Short mmCIF file of C-alpha atoms and ligand atoms in Angstrom, two decimals:
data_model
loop_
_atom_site.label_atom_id
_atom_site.label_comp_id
_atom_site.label_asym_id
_atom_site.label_seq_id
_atom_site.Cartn_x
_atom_site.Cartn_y
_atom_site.Cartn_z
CA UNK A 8 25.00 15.20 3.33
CA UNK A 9 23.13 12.34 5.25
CA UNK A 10 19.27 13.17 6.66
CA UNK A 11 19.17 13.53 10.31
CA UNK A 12 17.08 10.02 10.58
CA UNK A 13 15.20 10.97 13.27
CA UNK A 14 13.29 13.46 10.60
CA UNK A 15 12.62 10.56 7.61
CA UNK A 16 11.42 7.45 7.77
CA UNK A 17 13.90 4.25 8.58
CA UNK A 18 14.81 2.33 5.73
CA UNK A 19 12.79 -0.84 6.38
CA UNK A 20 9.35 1.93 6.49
CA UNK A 21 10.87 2.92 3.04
CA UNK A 22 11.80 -0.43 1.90
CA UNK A 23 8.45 -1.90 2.90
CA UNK A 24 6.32 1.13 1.48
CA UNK A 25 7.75 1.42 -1.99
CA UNK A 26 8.09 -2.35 -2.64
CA UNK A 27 4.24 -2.95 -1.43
CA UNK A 28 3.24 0.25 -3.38
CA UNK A 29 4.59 -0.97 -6.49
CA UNK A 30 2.71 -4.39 -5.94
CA UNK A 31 -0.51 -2.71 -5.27
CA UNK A 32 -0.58 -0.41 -8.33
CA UNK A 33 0.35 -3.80 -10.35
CA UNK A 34 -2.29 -5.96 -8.62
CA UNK A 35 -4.96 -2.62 -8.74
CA UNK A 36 -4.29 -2.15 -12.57
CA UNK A 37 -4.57 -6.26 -13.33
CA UNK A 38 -7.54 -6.84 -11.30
CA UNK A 39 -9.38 -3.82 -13.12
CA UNK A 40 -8.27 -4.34 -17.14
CA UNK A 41 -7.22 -7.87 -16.91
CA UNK A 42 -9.85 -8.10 -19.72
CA UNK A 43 -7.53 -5.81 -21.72
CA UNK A 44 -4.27 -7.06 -20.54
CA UNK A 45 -5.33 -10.78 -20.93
CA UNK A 46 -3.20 -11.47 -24.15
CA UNK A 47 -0.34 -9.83 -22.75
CA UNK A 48 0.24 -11.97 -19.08
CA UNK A 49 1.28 -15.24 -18.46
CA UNK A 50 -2.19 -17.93 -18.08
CA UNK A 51 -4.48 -14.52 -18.82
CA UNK A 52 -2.91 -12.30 -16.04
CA UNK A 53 -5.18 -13.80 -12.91
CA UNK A 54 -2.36 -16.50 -11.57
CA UNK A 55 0.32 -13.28 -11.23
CA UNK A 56 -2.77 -11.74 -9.62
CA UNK A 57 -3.35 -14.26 -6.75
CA UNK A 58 0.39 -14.44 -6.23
CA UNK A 59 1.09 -10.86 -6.05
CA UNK A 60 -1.84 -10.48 -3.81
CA UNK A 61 -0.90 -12.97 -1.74
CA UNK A 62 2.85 -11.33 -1.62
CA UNK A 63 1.07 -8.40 -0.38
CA UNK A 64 -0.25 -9.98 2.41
CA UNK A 65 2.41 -11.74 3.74
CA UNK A 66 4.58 -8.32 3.63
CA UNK A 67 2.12 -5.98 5.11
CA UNK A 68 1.57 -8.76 8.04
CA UNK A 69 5.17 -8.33 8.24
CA UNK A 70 4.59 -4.15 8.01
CA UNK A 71 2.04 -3.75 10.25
CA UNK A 72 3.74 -5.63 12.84
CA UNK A 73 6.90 -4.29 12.20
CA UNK A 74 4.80 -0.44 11.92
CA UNK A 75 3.13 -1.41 16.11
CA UNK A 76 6.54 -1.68 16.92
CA UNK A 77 8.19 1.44 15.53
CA UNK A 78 6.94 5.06 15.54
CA UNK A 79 6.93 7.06 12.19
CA UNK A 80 8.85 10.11 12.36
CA UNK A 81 6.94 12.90 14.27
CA UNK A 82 4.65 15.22 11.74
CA UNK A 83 5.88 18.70 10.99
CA UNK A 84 4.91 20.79 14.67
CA UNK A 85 2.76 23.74 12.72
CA UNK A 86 0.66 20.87 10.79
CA UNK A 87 -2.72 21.37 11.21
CA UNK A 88 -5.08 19.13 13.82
CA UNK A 89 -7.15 18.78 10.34
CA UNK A 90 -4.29 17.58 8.26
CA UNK A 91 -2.80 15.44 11.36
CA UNK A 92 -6.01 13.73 11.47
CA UNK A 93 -6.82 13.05 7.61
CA UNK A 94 -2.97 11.72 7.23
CA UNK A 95 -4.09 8.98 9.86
CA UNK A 96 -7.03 8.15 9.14
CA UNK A 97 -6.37 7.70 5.49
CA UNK A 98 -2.70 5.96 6.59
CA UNK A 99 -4.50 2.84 8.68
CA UNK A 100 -7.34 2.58 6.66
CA UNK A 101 -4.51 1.81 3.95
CA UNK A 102 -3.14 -0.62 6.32
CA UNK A 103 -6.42 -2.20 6.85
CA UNK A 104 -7.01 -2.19 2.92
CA UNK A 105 -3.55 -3.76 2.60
CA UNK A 106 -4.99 -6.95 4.82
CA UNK A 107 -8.40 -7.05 3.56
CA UNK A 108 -8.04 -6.82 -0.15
CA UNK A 109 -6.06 -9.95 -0.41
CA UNK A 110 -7.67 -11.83 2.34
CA UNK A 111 -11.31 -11.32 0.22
CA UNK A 112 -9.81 -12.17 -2.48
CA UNK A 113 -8.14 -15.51 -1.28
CA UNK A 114 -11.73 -16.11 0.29
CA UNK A 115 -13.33 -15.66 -3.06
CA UNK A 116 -10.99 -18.25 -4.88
CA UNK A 117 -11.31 -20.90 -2.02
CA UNK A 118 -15.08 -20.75 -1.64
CA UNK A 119 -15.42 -20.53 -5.67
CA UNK A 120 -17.57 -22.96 -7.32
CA UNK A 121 -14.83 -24.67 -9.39
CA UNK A 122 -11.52 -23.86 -7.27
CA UNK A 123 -8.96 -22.89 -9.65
CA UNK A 124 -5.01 -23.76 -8.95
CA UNK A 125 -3.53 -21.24 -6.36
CA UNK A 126 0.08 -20.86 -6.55
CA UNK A 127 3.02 -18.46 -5.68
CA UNK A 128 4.34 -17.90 -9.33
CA UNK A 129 3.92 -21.68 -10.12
CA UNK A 130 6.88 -22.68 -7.54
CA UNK A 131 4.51 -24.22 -4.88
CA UNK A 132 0.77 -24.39 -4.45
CA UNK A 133 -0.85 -22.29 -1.55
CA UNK A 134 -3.65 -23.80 0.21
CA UNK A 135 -7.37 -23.02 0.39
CA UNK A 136 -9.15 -21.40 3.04
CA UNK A 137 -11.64 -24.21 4.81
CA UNK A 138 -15.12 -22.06 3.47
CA UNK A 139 -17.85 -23.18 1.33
CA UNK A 140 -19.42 -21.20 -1.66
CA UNK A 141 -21.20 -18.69 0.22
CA UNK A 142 -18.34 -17.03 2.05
CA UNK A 143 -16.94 -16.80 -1.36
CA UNK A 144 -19.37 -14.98 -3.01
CA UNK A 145 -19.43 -12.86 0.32
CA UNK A 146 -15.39 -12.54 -0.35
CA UNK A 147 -16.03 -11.84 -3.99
CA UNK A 148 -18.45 -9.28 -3.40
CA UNK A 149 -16.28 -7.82 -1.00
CA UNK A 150 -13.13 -7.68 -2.89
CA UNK A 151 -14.40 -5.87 -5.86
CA UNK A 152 -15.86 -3.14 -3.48
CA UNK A 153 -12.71 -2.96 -1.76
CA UNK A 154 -10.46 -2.74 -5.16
CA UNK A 155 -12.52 0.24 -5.43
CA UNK A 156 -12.14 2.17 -2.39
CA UNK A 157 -7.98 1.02 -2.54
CA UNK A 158 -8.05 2.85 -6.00
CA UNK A 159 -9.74 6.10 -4.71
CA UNK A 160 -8.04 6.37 -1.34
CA UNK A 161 -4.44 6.07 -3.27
CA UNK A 162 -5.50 8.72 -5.33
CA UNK A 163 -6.35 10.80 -2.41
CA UNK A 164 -2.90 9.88 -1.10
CA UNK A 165 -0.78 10.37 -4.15
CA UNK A 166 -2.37 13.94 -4.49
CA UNK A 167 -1.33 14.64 -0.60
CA UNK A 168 1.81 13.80 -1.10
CA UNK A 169 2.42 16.39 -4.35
CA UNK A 170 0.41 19.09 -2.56
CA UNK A 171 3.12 18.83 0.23
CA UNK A 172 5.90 18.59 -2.49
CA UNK A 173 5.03 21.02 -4.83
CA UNK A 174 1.87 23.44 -3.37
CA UNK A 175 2.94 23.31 0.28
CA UNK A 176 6.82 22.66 -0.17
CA UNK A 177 7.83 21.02 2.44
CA UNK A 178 9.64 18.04 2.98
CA UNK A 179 6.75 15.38 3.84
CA UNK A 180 7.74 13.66 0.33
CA UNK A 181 11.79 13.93 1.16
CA UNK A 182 10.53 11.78 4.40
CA UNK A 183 9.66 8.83 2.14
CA UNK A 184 12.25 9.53 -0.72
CA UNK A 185 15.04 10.74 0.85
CA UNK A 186 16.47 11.71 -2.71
CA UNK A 187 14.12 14.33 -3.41
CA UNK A 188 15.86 16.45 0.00
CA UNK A 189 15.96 20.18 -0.73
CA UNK A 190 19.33 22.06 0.40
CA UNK A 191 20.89 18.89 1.68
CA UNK A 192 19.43 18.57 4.95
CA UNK A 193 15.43 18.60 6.42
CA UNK A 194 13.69 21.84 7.57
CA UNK A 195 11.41 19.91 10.21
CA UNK A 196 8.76 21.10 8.34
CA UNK A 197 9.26 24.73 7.32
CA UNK A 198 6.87 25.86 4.33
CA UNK A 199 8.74 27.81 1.48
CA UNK A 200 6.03 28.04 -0.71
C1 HEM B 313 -0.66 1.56 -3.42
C2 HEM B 313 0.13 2.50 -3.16
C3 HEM B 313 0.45 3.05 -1.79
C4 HEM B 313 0.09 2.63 -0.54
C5 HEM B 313 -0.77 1.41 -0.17
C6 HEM B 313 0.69 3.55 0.42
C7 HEM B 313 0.55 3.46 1.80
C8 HEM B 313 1.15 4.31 2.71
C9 HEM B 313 1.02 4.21 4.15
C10 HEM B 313 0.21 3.14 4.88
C11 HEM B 313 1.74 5.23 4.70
C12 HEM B 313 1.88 5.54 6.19
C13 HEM B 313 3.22 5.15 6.76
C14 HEM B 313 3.18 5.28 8.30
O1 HEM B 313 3.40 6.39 8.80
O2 HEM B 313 2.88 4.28 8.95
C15 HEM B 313 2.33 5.98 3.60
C16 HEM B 313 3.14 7.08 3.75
C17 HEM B 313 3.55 7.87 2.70
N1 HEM B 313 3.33 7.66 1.34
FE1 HEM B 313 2.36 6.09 0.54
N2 HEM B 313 1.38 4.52 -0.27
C18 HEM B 313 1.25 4.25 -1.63
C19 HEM B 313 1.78 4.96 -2.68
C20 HEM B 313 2.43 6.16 -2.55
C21 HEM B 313 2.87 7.00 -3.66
C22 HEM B 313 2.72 6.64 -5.14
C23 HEM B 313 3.44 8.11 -3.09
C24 HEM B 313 4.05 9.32 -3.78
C25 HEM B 313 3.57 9.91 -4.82
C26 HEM B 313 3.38 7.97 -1.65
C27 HEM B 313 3.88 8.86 -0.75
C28 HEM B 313 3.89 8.70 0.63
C29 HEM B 313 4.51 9.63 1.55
C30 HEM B 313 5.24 10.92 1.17
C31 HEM B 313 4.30 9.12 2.84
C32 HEM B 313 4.77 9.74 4.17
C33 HEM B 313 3.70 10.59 4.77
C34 HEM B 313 4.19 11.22 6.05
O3 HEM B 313 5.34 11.61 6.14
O4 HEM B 313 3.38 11.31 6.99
N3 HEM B 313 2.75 6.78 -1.35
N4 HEM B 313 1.95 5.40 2.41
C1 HEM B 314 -3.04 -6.19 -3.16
C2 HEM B 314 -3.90 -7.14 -3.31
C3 HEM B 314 -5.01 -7.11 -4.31
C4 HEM B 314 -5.57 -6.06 -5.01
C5 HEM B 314 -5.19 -4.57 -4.94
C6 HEM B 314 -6.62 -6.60 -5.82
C7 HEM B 314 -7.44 -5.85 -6.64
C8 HEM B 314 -8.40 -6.38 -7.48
C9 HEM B 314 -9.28 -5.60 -8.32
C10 HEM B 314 -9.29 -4.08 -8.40
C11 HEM B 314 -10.07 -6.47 -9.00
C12 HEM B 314 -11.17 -6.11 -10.01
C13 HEM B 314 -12.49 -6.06 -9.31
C14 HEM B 314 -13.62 -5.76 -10.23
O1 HEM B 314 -13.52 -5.97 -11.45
O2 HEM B 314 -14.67 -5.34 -9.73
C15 HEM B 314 -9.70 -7.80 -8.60
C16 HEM B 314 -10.27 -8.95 -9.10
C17 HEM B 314 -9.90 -10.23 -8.70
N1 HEM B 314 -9.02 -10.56 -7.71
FE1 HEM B 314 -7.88 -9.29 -6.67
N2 HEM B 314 -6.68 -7.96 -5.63
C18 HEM B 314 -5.73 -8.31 -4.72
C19 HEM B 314 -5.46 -9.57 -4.23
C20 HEM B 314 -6.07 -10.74 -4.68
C21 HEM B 314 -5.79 -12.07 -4.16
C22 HEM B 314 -4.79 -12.40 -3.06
C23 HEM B 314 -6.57 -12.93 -4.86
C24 HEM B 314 -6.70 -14.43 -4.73
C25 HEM B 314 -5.87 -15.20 -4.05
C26 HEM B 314 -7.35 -12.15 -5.81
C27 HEM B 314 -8.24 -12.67 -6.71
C28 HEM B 314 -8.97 -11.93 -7.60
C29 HEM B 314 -9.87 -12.53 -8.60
C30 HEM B 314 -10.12 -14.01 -8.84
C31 HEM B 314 -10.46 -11.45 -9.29
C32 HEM B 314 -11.41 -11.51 -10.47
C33 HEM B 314 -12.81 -11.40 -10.03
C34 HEM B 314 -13.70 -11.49 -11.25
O3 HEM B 314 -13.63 -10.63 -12.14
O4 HEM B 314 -14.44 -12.46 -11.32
N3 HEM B 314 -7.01 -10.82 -5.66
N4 HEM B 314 -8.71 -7.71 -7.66
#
């Protein structure tokens, strides 16, 4: 039986979330243990870095646009102000993550001492950003920082969703997997647990 729409989110929210998810968690687990991984990727791991990154950006410029433009499904009516206000704030501070993590990152590789090639998977070369060394050590400083906070706040997020699937049981997760539906249809947010 289909979800009443207006309950999940469209298919572009879903297509755009689970595709940039997947690239973040890639890009998040390079960019900390490329040390580890380096004899595993292609040219040390750090190329597929930049491009995924830079992937990133160009789809959440896309998102957020596309986001301004389109309201998310209403939150379940007996959610708490507290809860309301945590799934926002952590939700655009994502958003802003999702901008500013590659954009420091492209900074830091265009202001490097010795610029290194920058392409999109080696089919055509991406240019540098006009800055000198300084904004890239500002950029590089900046990117590690914010690798950090991406890596705590998407833990914080992760857990929020499985307290809603499995504590809370509602249907907050069914909203952005549509598969995981319980009893065929949405409850517009009635708890069973
Ligand atoms: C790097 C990884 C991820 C990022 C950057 C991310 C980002 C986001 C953002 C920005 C939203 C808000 C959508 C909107 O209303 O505008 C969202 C919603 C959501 N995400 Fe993620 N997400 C990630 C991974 C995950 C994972 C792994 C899960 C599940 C375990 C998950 C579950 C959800 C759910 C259930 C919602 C809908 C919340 C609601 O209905 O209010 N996300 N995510
Ligand atoms: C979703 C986007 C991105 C994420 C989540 C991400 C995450 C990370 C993380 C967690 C690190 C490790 C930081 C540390 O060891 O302190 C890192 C390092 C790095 N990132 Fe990114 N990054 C992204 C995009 C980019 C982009 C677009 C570029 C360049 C175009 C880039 C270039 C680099 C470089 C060169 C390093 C190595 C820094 C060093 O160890 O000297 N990243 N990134």
């Amino acid at each position: 039986m289909p979800i009443a729409r207006s309950r999940r989110y469209s298919t572009v929210a879903i297509g755009f979330h689970w595709t940039i998810a997947a690239l973040v968690i890639a890009n998040l687990a390079i960019g900390f243990f490329h040390d580890a991984l380096a004899g595993t990727l292609p040219g040390g791991g750090m190329p597929m870095h930049k491009a995924i990154g830079m992937t990133v950006l160009a789809l959440s410029i896309a998102r957020v646009a596309w986001r301004m433009s389109h309201r998310p499904p209403p939150l379940p009516a007996d959610t708490a102000g507290w809860e309301k206000g945590m799934a926002h704030a952590t939700h655009w501070t994502l958003y802003l993550l999702l901008l500013a993590l590659p954009l420091t990152g492209w900074l830091m590789v265009s202001g490097a001492e010795m610029r290194r090639p920058l392409t999109w998977f080696g089919l055509f070369d991406i240019p540098y950003l006009p800055v000198g060394t300084q904004a890239g050590a500002l950029g590089g400083g900046a990117h590690g920082l914010l690798g950090l906070t991406m890596a705590a706040l998407v833990a914080l997020h992760i857990a929020a969703a499985l307290r809603h699937h499995l504590i809370l049981r509602d249907d907050i997760m069914a909203r952005m997997v549509p598969a995981l539906m319980r009893d065929g249809k949405m409850t517009d947010g009635v708890r069973r647990g």
